[in-house]
Amino acid sequence: MTRPLILHPDRLFPADQVSRDIARNLYQSVKDLPIISPHGHTDPSWFAENQPFGNPANLLIRPDHYVFRMLYSQGVPLESLGIRTQDGTPVEQDPRKIWQLLADNYHLFRGTPSRTWLDTVFHDVFGLDVQLNSETAELYYERIDSALKTPEFLPRALFERFNIEVIATTESPLDDLRHHQKILDSGWTGRVITAFRPDPVLDPDFEGFTDNLAQLAEITGEDTSTWSGYLAALRNRREFFKQMGATSTDHGHPTATTANLSAAEAEALFLRVCREVSAGNCSAADAELFRGQMLTEMARMSIEDGLVMQIHPGSFRNHNKVVFERFGRDKGCDIPSQTDYVHALQPLLEAVGNEPNLSIILFTLDETSYSRELAPLAGHYPALKLGPSWWFHDSPEGMRRFREQVTETAGFYNTVGFNDDTRAFLSIPARHDVARRMDCVWLAQLVSDHRLQEDEAFELAADLAYNLAKKAYKL
């Protein structure tokens, strides 16, 4: 059965006429603002090389763990989606078969944010006017594949079409940033910057930690077998990332635990962790304490160099060990976990939380912490701001819950607008559109309840869509 693909102009807006009219007007004032994308995982080589994306499966399925985790949950093997294995065993290579699998199972996405994003991409970017299903799969594939071969669908052209003012990618300290250098050398005016993600050399549980430290030493010329040399190497790489346009760091630790050890204690811990990792027996306690100490060290370095610090804790990463061992990380098997912030962040905040030159953006996958912990912390400490609803909660309902639970304690100006945090490049406008609609819905409710003047709501709508992110990330 073929159904029309329709994006209703009032989608996500309130059912009642008064609030809907206000939301409409607010949305009209911000819908065309440039996109600030201050944190994400798009591939900088796309913009450096500016080559065609290849085919619909490579663009819209293989990079997007939101898509293949749903399919996997319903018994679709990752091999059949062309996801590469760690050992190089064969997987499906025919992009048309991969696309047909998505089309056959597209009903699984009903009611999900992924459905909203994908339908918007299909309708607005590729001009499709029927829904994706088994019968329309070939039409979709041909339309998208043909479009991707045209100059209008090259990465830089889409960047400009999407009205992206700046986009940040995320790289390891071990990355040479050659793609960012090529972008800078190209003369193209699109702004693509990097963000410093030091997890591979800060987390003893990260695969290859010892080898990563050796590579860090080779890159920087510092002796990373010593505590002082290790810290100097990190400062070296932070400075290099700043020179390449970075304005932020990002930390994906499993918890928000921090520590504030003396210099001697920190050095002893570092040496012990290095010995334990090399011997293959690093204790969970030592690994957690070291990660916690390094968050405080990173905060101190942020005071020195001005990089905004992002902390993304609370994900039990690679929960499915079978998938992790066969396919590697970032394959849709990360799961939210309960996260403490009040006690966990206290050592860091005691050390540097009142520093005027420090800016820390906190994220959570534990929504129970919004009103109990995060909003009160950000509503007090000058160094803290709250990142938007993230990952599993990047949804209309998640955005509504965030505003409901955070605003009354932290206000709007201790939050930082929206970031899309995605690998799925073509979904970026759709994600920002959802965020702008939902913020306008929340503001419309405040206006209709007579808790906010309408002119204030228009100012806030622009701040939430554009200004706050630009200011918070120093863009």
Coordinates of N, CA and C in Angstrom, one line a residue, residues 260-270 272:
N260 N 40.1 15.1 43.3 CA 41.0 16.2 43.5 C 42.1 15.8 44.4
L261 N 43.0 14.9 43.8 CA 44.1 14.4 44.6 C 45.2 15.4 44.6
S262 N 46.1 15.2 45.6 CA 47.3 16.1 45.6 C 48.2 15.7 44.4
A263 N 49.2 16.5 44.1 CA 50.1 16.2 43.0 C 50.8 14.9 43.2
A264 N 51.2 14.6 44.4 CA 51.9 13.4 44.6 C 51.0 12.2 44.5
E265 N 49.8 12.3 45.0 CA 48.8 11.2 44.9 C 48.4 11.0 43.4
A266 N 48.2 12.0 42.7 CA 47.9 11.9 41.3 C 49.0 11.2 40.5
E267 N 50.2 11.6 40.8 CA 51.4 10.9 40.1 C 51.4 9.5 40.4
A268 N 51.3 9.1 41.7 CA 51.3 7.7 42.1 C 50.2 6.9 41.4
L269 N 49.0 7.5 41.4 CA 47.9 6.8 40.7 C 48.2 6.6 39.2
F270 N 48.7 7.6 38.6 CA 49.0 7.5 37.1 C 50.0 6.3 36.9
R272 N 50.7 3.8 38.8 CA 50.0 2.5 39.2 C 49.1 2.0 38.0

